[in-house]
Short mmCIF file of N, CA and C and ligand atoms in Angstrom, two decimals:
data_model
loop_
_atom_site.label_atom_id
_atom_site.label_comp_id
_atom_site.label_asym_id
_atom_site.label_seq_id
_atom_site.Cartn_x
_atom_site.Cartn_y
_atom_site.Cartn_z
N MET A 1 -4.36 83.34 56.35
CA MET A 1 -3.05 84.26 56.43
C MET A 1 -2.78 85.45 56.71
N GLU A 2 -1.57 85.66 57.77
CA GLU A 2 -1.09 86.97 57.97
C GLU A 2 -0.21 87.39 57.31
N VAL A 3 -0.25 88.69 56.86
CA VAL A 3 1.09 89.08 56.21
C VAL A 3 1.54 90.62 56.78
N ASN A 4 2.22 90.30 57.23
CA ASN A 4 3.42 91.45 57.68
C ASN A 4 4.17 92.45 56.33
N VAL A 5 4.38 92.91 56.80
CA VAL A 5 5.36 94.75 56.51
C VAL A 5 5.99 95.17 56.16
N LYS A 6 7.62 95.08 55.73
CA LYS A 6 8.70 95.22 56.60
C LYS A 6 9.02 96.22 56.34
N VAL A 7 9.73 97.43 56.36
CA VAL A 7 10.32 98.46 55.97
C VAL A 7 12.06 97.99 54.99
N LEU A 8 11.73 97.87 53.65
CA LEU A 8 12.57 97.55 52.89
C LEU A 8 14.00 99.39 52.60
N ILE A 9 13.35 100.25 52.35
CA ILE A 9 13.28 101.29 52.18
C ILE A 9 12.29 102.94 53.02
N SER A 10 13.55 103.26 53.93
CA SER A 10 12.76 103.81 54.77
C SER A 10 12.00 105.47 53.84
N GLU A 11 11.55 105.85 54.93
CA GLU A 11 10.77 107.20 54.53
C GLU A 11 12.07 108.50 53.42
N GLU A 12 12.52 108.64 54.78
CA GLU A 12 13.98 109.70 54.68
C GLU A 12 14.47 108.78 53.86
N GLU A 13 14.26 107.70 53.22
CA GLU A 13 15.52 107.38 52.21
C GLU A 13 15.36 107.64 50.57
N VAL A 14 13.65 107.07 50.81
CA VAL A 14 13.32 107.78 49.27
C VAL A 14 12.26 109.09 48.95
N LYS A 15 12.58 110.33 50.10
CA LYS A 15 12.10 111.61 49.82
C LYS A 15 13.52 112.09 49.15
N GLN A 16 14.74 111.12 49.93
CA GLN A 16 16.34 111.95 49.35
C GLN A 16 16.45 111.50 47.62
N LYS A 17 15.83 110.19 47.52
CA LYS A 17 16.57 109.59 46.28
C LYS A 17 16.18 110.21 45.57
N ILE A 18 13.99 111.67 45.71
CA ILE A 18 13.05 110.98 44.17
C ILE A 18 14.65 112.98 44.34
N CYS A 19 14.71 113.91 45.42
CA CYS A 19 15.12 115.00 45.48
C CYS A 19 15.78 114.88 44.77
N GLU A 20 17.26 113.47 44.68
CA GLU A 20 17.99 113.83 43.29
C GLU A 20 18.21 113.43 42.46
N MET A 21 16.77 112.12 42.41
CA MET A 21 16.76 112.40 41.21
C MET A 21 16.31 113.51 40.11
N ALA A 22 15.09 114.46 41.24
CA ALA A 22 14.17 115.72 40.91
C ALA A 22 15.57 117.43 39.94
N LYS A 23 16.99 116.69 40.67
CA LYS A 23 17.80 117.69 41.02
C LYS A 23 18.59 116.98 39.72
N GLN A 24 18.55 116.46 39.27
CA GLN A 24 19.52 115.59 38.16
C GLN A 24 18.52 116.00 37.25
N ILE A 25 17.32 115.21 36.80
CA ILE A 25 16.77 115.70 35.97
C ILE A 25 15.92 117.31 35.25
N SER A 26 15.95 118.17 36.29
CA SER A 26 16.00 119.49 36.49
C SER A 26 17.30 120.58 36.01
N ALA A 27 18.58 119.18 35.90
CA ALA A 27 19.94 119.43 34.98
C ALA A 27 19.45 119.44 33.77
N ASP A 28 19.16 118.47 33.15
CA ASP A 28 19.37 117.46 31.99
C ASP A 28 17.93 117.94 31.43
N TYR A 29 17.46 119.21 31.91
CA TYR A 29 15.81 120.11 31.02
C TYR A 29 16.16 121.25 30.98
N ALA A 30 17.69 121.43 31.40
CA ALA A 30 17.33 122.82 31.20
C ALA A 30 17.54 123.76 30.29
N GLY A 31 15.73 124.74 30.13
CA GLY A 31 15.95 125.48 29.70
C GLY A 31 15.06 124.84 28.50
N LYS A 32 14.17 123.84 28.82
CA LYS A 32 12.89 122.53 28.54
C LYS A 32 11.76 123.27 29.13
N GLU A 33 11.16 122.88 28.90
CA GLU A 33 9.62 122.23 29.39
C GLU A 33 9.32 120.85 29.40
N LEU A 34 9.44 120.37 30.65
CA LEU A 34 9.09 118.70 30.94
C LEU A 34 7.60 118.88 30.92
N HIS A 35 6.78 118.07 29.89
CA HIS A 35 5.75 116.97 29.96
C HIS A 35 5.25 115.65 30.60
N VAL A 36 5.50 115.68 32.45
CA VAL A 36 5.65 114.13 32.56
C VAL A 36 4.41 114.17 32.42
N VAL A 37 4.58 112.07 32.05
CA VAL A 37 3.35 111.27 32.22
C VAL A 37 3.92 110.32 32.95
N CYS A 38 2.25 110.57 33.61
CA CYS A 38 2.40 109.58 34.47
C CYS A 38 1.55 108.05 34.72
N ILE A 39 2.18 107.41 34.78
CA ILE A 39 0.97 106.10 35.18
C ILE A 39 1.06 105.69 36.31
N LEU A 40 -0.26 106.23 35.63
CA LEU A 40 -1.41 105.55 36.84
C LEU A 40 -1.54 103.77 37.84
N LYS A 41 -2.50 103.46 38.33
CA LYS A 41 -2.30 103.65 40.07
C LYS A 41 -1.06 103.76 40.27
N GLY A 42 -0.05 102.84 40.23
CA GLY A 42 1.09 103.39 41.19
C GLY A 42 1.73 104.03 41.35
N GLY A 43 2.08 104.90 40.07
CA GLY A 43 2.95 105.72 39.60
C GLY A 43 3.07 107.49 40.60
N VAL A 44 1.54 107.50 40.54
CA VAL A 44 0.72 109.39 41.04
C VAL A 44 1.98 109.32 41.85
N PHE A 45 2.09 108.77 43.56
CA PHE A 45 2.37 108.88 44.97
C PHE A 45 4.12 109.09 44.14
N PHE A 46 4.99 109.04 43.56
CA PHE A 46 5.87 109.43 42.85
C PHE A 46 5.75 110.41 42.32
N MET A 47 5.03 110.65 41.49
CA MET A 47 5.67 111.77 40.15
C MET A 47 4.36 112.51 41.27
N CYS A 48 4.10 113.03 42.14
CA CYS A 48 3.47 114.21 43.24
C CYS A 48 5.06 114.10 43.45
N GLU A 49 5.49 113.69 44.24
CA GLU A 49 6.92 114.02 44.74
C GLU A 49 8.10 114.53 43.88
N LEU A 50 8.39 114.23 43.45
CA LEU A 50 9.33 114.54 41.87
C LEU A 50 8.70 115.78 41.23
N VAL A 51 7.70 115.62 41.20
CA VAL A 51 7.42 117.04 40.40
C VAL A 51 7.75 118.41 41.21
N LYS A 52 6.92 118.24 42.67
CA LYS A 52 7.39 119.35 43.71
C LYS A 52 8.61 119.67 43.70
N HIS A 53 9.85 118.77 43.16
CA HIS A 53 11.61 119.23 43.40
C HIS A 53 11.81 119.97 41.68
N ILE A 54 11.02 119.89 41.03
CA ILE A 54 11.96 119.62 39.50
C ILE A 54 11.40 120.81 39.60
N THR A 55 12.44 122.03 39.25
CA THR A 55 12.50 123.20 39.28
C THR A 55 12.07 124.34 37.43
N VAL A 56 11.65 123.44 36.47
CA VAL A 56 12.04 123.51 35.30
C VAL A 56 10.85 123.64 35.17
N PRO A 57 10.36 124.67 34.13
CA PRO A 57 8.34 124.58 34.00
C PRO A 57 8.37 122.83 33.43
N VAL A 58 6.26 122.31 34.47
CA VAL A 58 6.56 121.07 34.53
C VAL A 58 4.82 121.32 33.91
N THR A 59 4.51 119.79 33.05
CA THR A 59 2.81 119.86 32.66
C THR A 59 3.44 118.78 32.27
N HIS A 60 2.21 118.31 33.07
CA HIS A 60 2.19 115.99 33.42
C HIS A 60 0.66 116.44 32.34
N ASP A 61 -0.09 114.55 32.84
CA ASP A 61 -0.08 113.70 32.25
C ASP A 61 -0.83 113.14 32.65
N PHE A 62 -2.15 111.94 32.77
CA PHE A 62 -1.83 110.43 33.21
C PHE A 62 -3.06 109.93 31.72
N MET A 63 -2.52 108.66 32.36
CA MET A 63 -2.35 107.15 31.24
C MET A 63 -2.32 106.15 32.34
N SER A 64 -3.74 105.07 32.17
CA SER A 64 -3.73 104.19 32.96
C SER A 64 -3.48 102.80 32.10
N VAL A 65 -2.87 102.05 32.34
CA VAL A 65 -2.36 100.92 32.13
C VAL A 65 -2.66 99.62 33.04
N SER A 66 -3.15 97.96 32.59
CA SER A 66 -2.39 97.29 34.12
C SER A 66 -2.28 96.57 33.26
N SER A 67 -1.48 96.10 34.10
CA SER A 67 -1.10 94.29 33.63
C SER A 67 -0.17 92.70 34.65
N TYR A 68 -0.78 93.52 35.40
CA TYR A 68 -1.12 92.69 36.60
C TYR A 68 -2.60 92.55 37.40
N GLY A 69 -3.19 91.09 38.29
CA GLY A 69 -4.50 91.38 38.69
C GLY A 69 -4.69 92.02 39.72
N ASP A 70 -5.08 91.00 40.63
CA ASP A 70 -4.63 91.38 41.14
C ASP A 70 -4.28 90.15 43.28
N GLY A 71 -2.78 89.88 42.46
CA GLY A 71 -2.33 88.76 42.47
C GLY A 71 -1.20 88.77 42.38
N THR A 72 -0.14 88.13 43.00
CA THR A 72 1.33 88.98 43.05
C THR A 72 2.49 88.51 41.54
N VAL A 73 1.20 88.46 41.27
CA VAL A 73 2.12 87.11 39.83
C VAL A 73 1.61 88.55 38.18
N SER A 74 3.19 89.09 37.77
CA SER A 74 2.87 89.32 36.14
C SER A 74 1.73 88.53 34.88
N SER A 75 0.05 89.59 34.54
CA SER A 75 -0.58 87.70 34.02
C SER A 75 -0.16 88.33 32.85
N GLY A 76 1.04 89.28 32.10
CA GLY A 76 1.42 89.49 30.53
C GLY A 76 0.81 89.82 29.89
N ARG A 77 -0.08 90.30 30.41
CA ARG A 77 -1.36 90.75 29.25
C ARG A 77 -1.58 92.11 29.93
N ILE A 78 -1.41 93.44 28.58
CA ILE A 78 -1.53 95.37 29.26
C ILE A 78 -2.80 95.61 28.39
N LYS A 79 -3.11 96.23 29.28
CA LYS A 79 -5.20 96.48 29.41
C LYS A 79 -5.45 98.67 28.95
N MET A 80 -5.71 99.01 28.94
CA MET A 80 -5.02 100.29 28.58
C MET A 80 -6.83 101.20 29.09
N LEU A 81 -6.71 100.89 30.30
CA LEU A 81 -7.59 101.15 31.22
C LEU A 81 -8.33 103.11 30.63
N LYS A 82 -7.06 103.68 30.34
CA LYS A 82 -7.64 105.85 30.49
C LYS A 82 -5.64 106.37 29.84
N ASP A 83 -6.32 106.62 28.53
CA ASP A 83 -5.59 107.07 27.92
C ASP A 83 -4.90 108.65 27.85
N LEU A 84 -4.29 109.26 27.40
CA LEU A 84 -3.72 110.66 28.11
C LEU A 84 -4.93 111.73 27.46
N ASP A 85 -5.57 113.07 28.15
CA ASP A 85 -6.42 114.00 27.62
C ASP A 85 -5.59 114.47 26.05
N GLU A 86 -4.65 114.40 27.07
CA GLU A 86 -3.11 115.34 25.38
C GLU A 86 -3.21 115.37 24.68
N SER A 87 -1.83 115.40 23.24
CA SER A 87 -1.39 115.04 22.65
C SER A 87 -0.31 115.76 23.04
N ILE A 88 0.87 114.60 23.04
CA ILE A 88 1.71 114.68 22.65
C ILE A 88 3.40 114.93 21.52
N GLU A 89 2.45 115.43 21.51
CA GLU A 89 3.25 115.13 19.57
C GLU A 89 4.42 117.06 20.18
N GLY A 90 5.68 116.73 19.61
CA GLY A 90 6.42 117.67 19.71
C GLY A 90 7.34 118.10 21.51
N LYS A 91 6.42 117.54 22.33
CA LYS A 91 6.82 117.68 23.76
C LYS A 91 8.45 116.83 23.97
N ASP A 92 8.67 117.48 25.18
CA ASP A 92 9.41 116.40 26.11
C ASP A 92 8.60 115.77 26.80
N VAL A 93 8.87 114.03 26.70
CA VAL A 93 8.32 113.76 27.45
C VAL A 93 9.34 113.18 28.57
N LEU A 94 8.44 113.02 29.70
CA LEU A 94 9.11 112.06 31.04
C LEU A 94 8.36 111.01 31.28
N ILE A 95 7.84 109.66 30.85
CA ILE A 95 7.60 109.27 31.87
C ILE A 95 7.65 109.00 33.91
N VAL A 96 6.79 108.82 33.97
CA VAL A 96 7.00 108.06 35.25
C VAL A 96 6.48 107.34 36.11
N GLU A 97 6.93 106.30 36.68
CA GLU A 97 6.53 105.04 36.93
C GLU A 97 6.64 104.78 38.17
N ASP A 98 6.40 103.87 38.76
CA ASP A 98 6.79 103.30 39.84
C ASP A 98 7.26 102.02 39.76
N ILE A 99 7.09 101.59 39.23
CA ILE A 99 8.53 99.88 39.43
C ILE A 99 8.60 99.65 37.72
N LEU A 100 9.74 99.19 37.11
CA LEU A 100 9.90 98.34 36.19
C LEU A 100 10.61 97.29 36.28
N ASP A 101 9.53 96.10 36.04
CA ASP A 101 9.15 94.64 36.62
C ASP A 101 10.46 94.15 35.07
N THR A 102 8.79 93.33 35.19
CA THR A 102 9.64 92.04 34.00
C THR A 102 9.75 93.33 32.66
N GLY A 103 8.71 94.60 32.71
CA GLY A 103 9.47 95.63 31.58
C GLY A 103 8.36 95.30 30.66
N ARG A 104 7.19 94.52 30.50
CA ARG A 104 6.71 94.74 29.79
C ARG A 104 5.22 95.31 29.05
N THR A 105 4.83 96.06 30.72
CA THR A 105 3.84 97.51 30.15
C THR A 105 5.19 98.39 29.89
N LEU A 106 5.70 99.08 30.18
CA LEU A 106 6.93 100.32 29.81
C LEU A 106 7.33 99.65 28.41
N HIS A 107 7.25 98.65 27.35
CA HIS A 107 8.12 98.53 26.63
C HIS A 107 6.88 99.26 25.35
N HIS A 108 5.33 98.43 26.15
CA HIS A 108 4.41 98.31 25.46
C HIS A 108 4.01 100.47 25.51
N LEU A 109 4.34 100.31 26.43
CA LEU A 109 3.77 102.45 26.75
C LEU A 109 4.68 103.01 25.83
N MET A 110 6.02 103.08 25.64
CA MET A 110 6.98 103.83 24.90
C MET A 110 6.64 103.37 23.61
N GLU A 111 6.54 101.80 23.07
CA GLU A 111 6.40 101.96 21.13
C GLU A 111 5.18 102.36 21.31
N LEU A 112 3.98 102.80 21.95
CA LEU A 112 2.53 103.06 21.80
C LEU A 112 2.85 104.71 21.77
N LEU A 113 3.53 105.36 22.55
CA LEU A 113 4.28 107.02 22.85
C LEU A 113 4.88 107.38 22.00
N ARG A 114 5.79 106.49 21.54
CA ARG A 114 6.95 106.75 20.18
C ARG A 114 6.12 106.95 18.68
N THR A 115 5.35 106.65 18.89
CA THR A 115 4.40 106.82 17.54
C THR A 115 3.74 107.82 17.59
N ARG A 116 3.50 108.87 18.50
CA ARG A 116 2.45 109.65 19.20
C ARG A 116 2.90 111.10 18.50
N LYS A 117 4.62 110.76 17.63
CA LYS A 117 5.76 111.83 17.75
C LYS A 117 6.16 112.23 18.83
N PRO A 118 6.61 111.88 20.32
CA PRO A 118 7.15 113.15 20.83
C PRO A 118 8.48 113.80 20.63
N LYS A 119 8.57 115.55 21.22
CA LYS A 119 10.04 115.22 20.46
C LYS A 119 11.70 114.70 21.82
N SER A 120 11.33 114.04 22.29
CA SER A 120 12.06 112.97 23.31
C SER A 120 10.98 112.43 24.28
N LEU A 121 11.17 111.35 24.80
CA LEU A 121 10.82 110.71 25.46
C LEU A 121 12.10 109.91 26.21
N ARG A 122 11.88 109.46 27.18
CA ARG A 122 12.24 109.15 28.36
C ARG A 122 11.63 108.60 29.81
N LEU A 123 12.52 107.94 30.71
CA LEU A 123 11.68 106.53 31.48
C LEU A 123 12.69 107.62 32.51
N CYS A 124 11.03 107.43 34.15
CA CYS A 124 11.94 107.35 35.11
C CYS A 124 11.47 107.01 36.12
N THR A 125 11.49 105.61 36.63
CA THR A 125 10.41 104.78 37.39
C THR A 125 11.75 104.52 39.01
N LEU A 126 10.98 104.94 39.68
CA LEU A 126 11.16 104.64 41.41
C LEU A 126 12.46 104.20 41.13
N LEU A 127 11.68 102.66 41.61
CA LEU A 127 12.49 101.16 41.48
C LEU A 127 13.01 100.32 40.07
N ASP A 128 14.38 99.57 40.30
CA ASP A 128 14.34 98.64 39.00
C ASP A 128 14.22 97.18 39.94
N LYS A 129 13.31 96.13 38.81
CA LYS A 129 13.56 94.67 39.66
C LYS A 129 13.90 94.43 38.23
N PRO A 130 15.69 94.67 38.19
CA PRO A 130 16.43 93.67 37.20
C PRO A 130 16.61 92.26 36.93
N ASP A 131 16.20 91.86 37.85
CA ASP A 131 16.22 90.00 38.31
C ASP A 131 16.14 89.80 37.38
N ARG A 132 13.42 90.51 36.94
CA ARG A 132 13.32 90.06 36.82
C ARG A 132 12.35 89.88 35.02
N ARG A 133 13.26 91.05 34.70
CA ARG A 133 12.70 91.22 33.51
C ARG A 133 13.07 90.33 32.04
N VAL A 134 11.92 90.66 31.18
CA VAL A 134 12.10 89.23 29.84
C VAL A 134 11.42 90.43 29.12
N VAL A 135 11.55 91.18 29.41
CA VAL A 135 11.56 92.95 28.00
C VAL A 135 12.41 93.44 28.06
N GLU A 136 13.85 93.63 26.49
CA GLU A 136 14.63 94.21 27.84
C GLU A 136 13.91 96.54 27.00
N VAL A 137 14.74 97.06 29.16
CA VAL A 137 13.76 98.98 28.59
C VAL A 137 14.81 99.16 28.60
N ALA A 138 15.36 99.94 28.86
CA ALA A 138 16.64 101.13 29.53
C ALA A 138 15.42 102.31 30.27
N SER A 139 16.03 102.29 32.11
CA SER A 139 15.21 103.38 32.15
C SER A 139 16.01 104.55 32.44
N ASP A 140 15.69 105.81 31.42
CA ASP A 140 16.48 106.82 31.88
C ASP A 140 16.99 107.26 33.75
N TYR A 141 16.38 107.39 34.47
CA TYR A 141 16.49 107.65 35.72
C TYR A 141 16.05 106.49 36.60
N THR A 142 16.21 106.16 37.68
CA THR A 142 16.38 104.86 38.69
C THR A 142 16.95 105.00 40.44
N GLY A 143 15.16 105.26 40.76
CA GLY A 143 15.49 105.06 41.81
C GLY A 143 16.07 104.61 42.04
N PHE A 144 15.65 103.09 43.08
CA PHE A 144 16.87 102.14 43.37
C PHE A 144 16.64 100.52 42.74
N THR A 145 17.60 100.52 42.19
CA THR A 145 17.66 98.74 42.02
C THR A 145 17.32 97.39 43.20
N ILE A 146 16.81 97.04 43.24
CA ILE A 146 15.97 95.67 44.26
C ILE A 146 16.55 94.79 44.07
N PRO A 147 16.10 94.15 44.87
CA PRO A 147 15.76 92.27 44.60
C PRO A 147 14.11 91.63 43.96
N ASP A 148 14.70 90.75 43.74
CA ASP A 148 12.86 89.69 43.57
C ASP A 148 12.24 89.54 44.67
N LEU A 149 12.07 90.82 45.34
CA LEU A 149 10.94 91.14 46.68
C LEU A 149 9.94 91.40 46.09
N PHE A 150 8.57 91.08 46.92
CA PHE A 150 7.16 92.08 46.65
C PHE A 150 7.12 92.90 47.22
N VAL A 151 7.01 94.43 47.04
CA VAL A 151 7.42 95.54 47.18
C VAL A 151 5.55 95.32 47.90
N VAL A 152 5.76 96.73 48.83
CA VAL A 152 4.65 97.25 48.33
C VAL A 152 4.72 98.65 49.45
N GLY A 153 3.50 99.77 48.98
CA GLY A 153 3.98 101.38 49.19
C GLY A 153 4.41 101.92 48.57
N TYR A 154 4.57 103.16 49.02
CA TYR A 154 5.12 104.77 47.55
C TYR A 154 3.89 104.20 46.15
N GLY A 155 2.69 103.79 46.09
CA GLY A 155 2.19 103.22 45.20
C GLY A 155 1.74 102.09 44.35
N LEU A 156 2.74 101.18 45.49
CA LEU A 156 2.18 99.75 44.87
C LEU A 156 1.30 99.38 45.34
N ASP A 157 1.01 98.36 45.63
CA ASP A 157 -0.07 97.77 45.69
C ASP A 157 0.40 95.84 45.69
N TYR A 158 -0.25 95.02 46.87
CA TYR A 158 -0.77 94.38 47.32
C TYR A 158 -2.67 94.29 47.01
N ALA A 159 -2.78 93.57 45.91
CA ALA A 159 -4.60 93.49 45.80
C ALA A 159 -4.98 95.16 46.03
N GLN A 160 -4.27 95.62 45.71
CA GLN A 160 -5.25 97.47 45.97
C GLN A 160 -4.54 97.65 47.39
N ASN A 161 -4.52 97.56 47.61
CA ASN A 161 -3.77 98.09 49.89
C ASN A 161 -2.60 98.53 49.58
N TYR A 162 -1.61 98.82 50.55
CA TYR A 162 -0.63 99.24 51.32
C TYR A 162 0.12 100.64 50.12
N ARG A 163 -0.50 100.64 49.12
CA ARG A 163 0.02 102.28 48.44
C ARG A 163 -0.11 103.28 48.91
N ASN A 164 -0.33 103.69 50.42
CA ASN A 164 -0.75 104.62 50.26
C ASN A 164 0.84 104.98 51.55
N LEU A 165 1.21 103.72 51.89
CA LEU A 165 2.60 103.24 52.42
C LEU A 165 4.25 104.92 52.20
N PRO A 166 3.50 105.07 53.30
CA PRO A 166 4.92 106.36 53.15
C PRO A 166 6.60 106.02 52.74
N TYR A 167 7.09 104.79 52.73
CA TYR A 167 8.04 103.94 52.63
C TYR A 167 7.99 102.85 51.93
N ILE A 168 8.92 102.09 51.38
CA ILE A 168 8.11 100.97 50.79
C ILE A 168 8.68 99.96 52.04
N GLY A 169 8.64 99.06 51.36
CA GLY A 169 7.53 97.41 52.20
C GLY A 169 8.66 96.94 51.76
N VAL A 170 8.47 95.03 51.99
CA VAL A 170 8.15 93.79 51.75
C VAL A 170 7.27 93.01 52.18
N VAL A 171 6.00 92.46 51.21
CA VAL A 171 5.23 91.61 51.58
C VAL A 171 5.86 90.38 52.59
N GLU A 172 5.48 90.61 53.27
CA GLU A 172 6.54 89.17 54.03
C GLU A 172 4.82 88.00 54.32
N MET A 173 4.39 86.43 53.69
CA MET A 173 3.05 85.41 54.52
C MET A 173 3.38 84.65 55.59
N GLU A 174 2.39 84.46 55.87
CA GLU A 174 2.38 83.87 57.01
C GLU A 174 1.54 83.48 57.12
N ASP A 175 1.62 82.05 57.39
CA ASP A 175 0.14 80.75 57.58
C ASP A 175 -0.22 80.99 59.27
C1 LIG B 201 2.72 97.71 37.89
C2 LIG B 201 3.72 99.01 37.77
C3 LIG B 201 3.89 99.35 36.22
C4 LIG B 201 4.32 96.99 35.64
C5 LIG B 201 5.15 96.45 35.79
O1 LIG B 201 1.34 98.60 37.27
O2 LIG B 201 2.88 99.99 37.95
O3 LIG B 201 3.02 99.90 35.22
O4 LIG B 201 3.08 96.64 37.15
O5 LIG B 201 5.19 95.63 35.69
P1 LIG B 201 6.13 94.41 34.30
O6 LIG B 201 7.02 95.73 34.21
O7 LIG B 201 6.45 93.87 34.43
O8 LIG B 201 4.78 94.91 33.40
P2 LIG B 201 0.35 97.48 38.14
O9 LIG B 201 -0.49 96.81 36.70
O10 LIG B 201 0.12 96.63 38.98
O11 LIG B 201 -0.54 98.20 38.06
P3 LIG B 201 -1.81 100.02 39.03
O12 LIG B 201 -0.12 100.70 38.93
O13 LIG B 201 -2.28 100.36 39.18
O14 LIG B 201 -0.84 99.19 40.32
#
């Protein structure tokens, strides 16, 4: 099977959108310190670009969970691969993630992080696929709302490949 990747959202559009999101976040957190929780692996490309443009003081930490195998369909299972290094108690926490899909991963994560008593907890996702939602999760900051296509790039993978593409692409499979 041959795999083709077609551009869905260009590098320029992604960068522009991330700058706008950073501006909004900086305004909303004015006078505060922001603690970003990046969800590996996919969230790291978006997080790096986003925090470069945030103007309030920012610290960050990483968490790694997995809900998918190497295929294109959610398994519905969530596995904790790496927990945070630092406590989030009393902090203004912003979860940064590449995509909100069925909502299972972020619902589970937000429930977990709420038990750790952050001062506030918000969610920022580059992409949102509302058509696929199984569990209701509200994103506070969303870059692009997209249809139900299998997307790669900017952290998103197909069998661990294509994460490094600087744009959002759609995977097309041909026999
Ligand atoms: C992806 C994505 C989210 C989750 C979203 O991660 O980064 O964490 O799936 O899907 P959901 O809304 O259906 O739960 P994945 O588990 O593929 O791990 P990765 O970031 O390491 O690729």
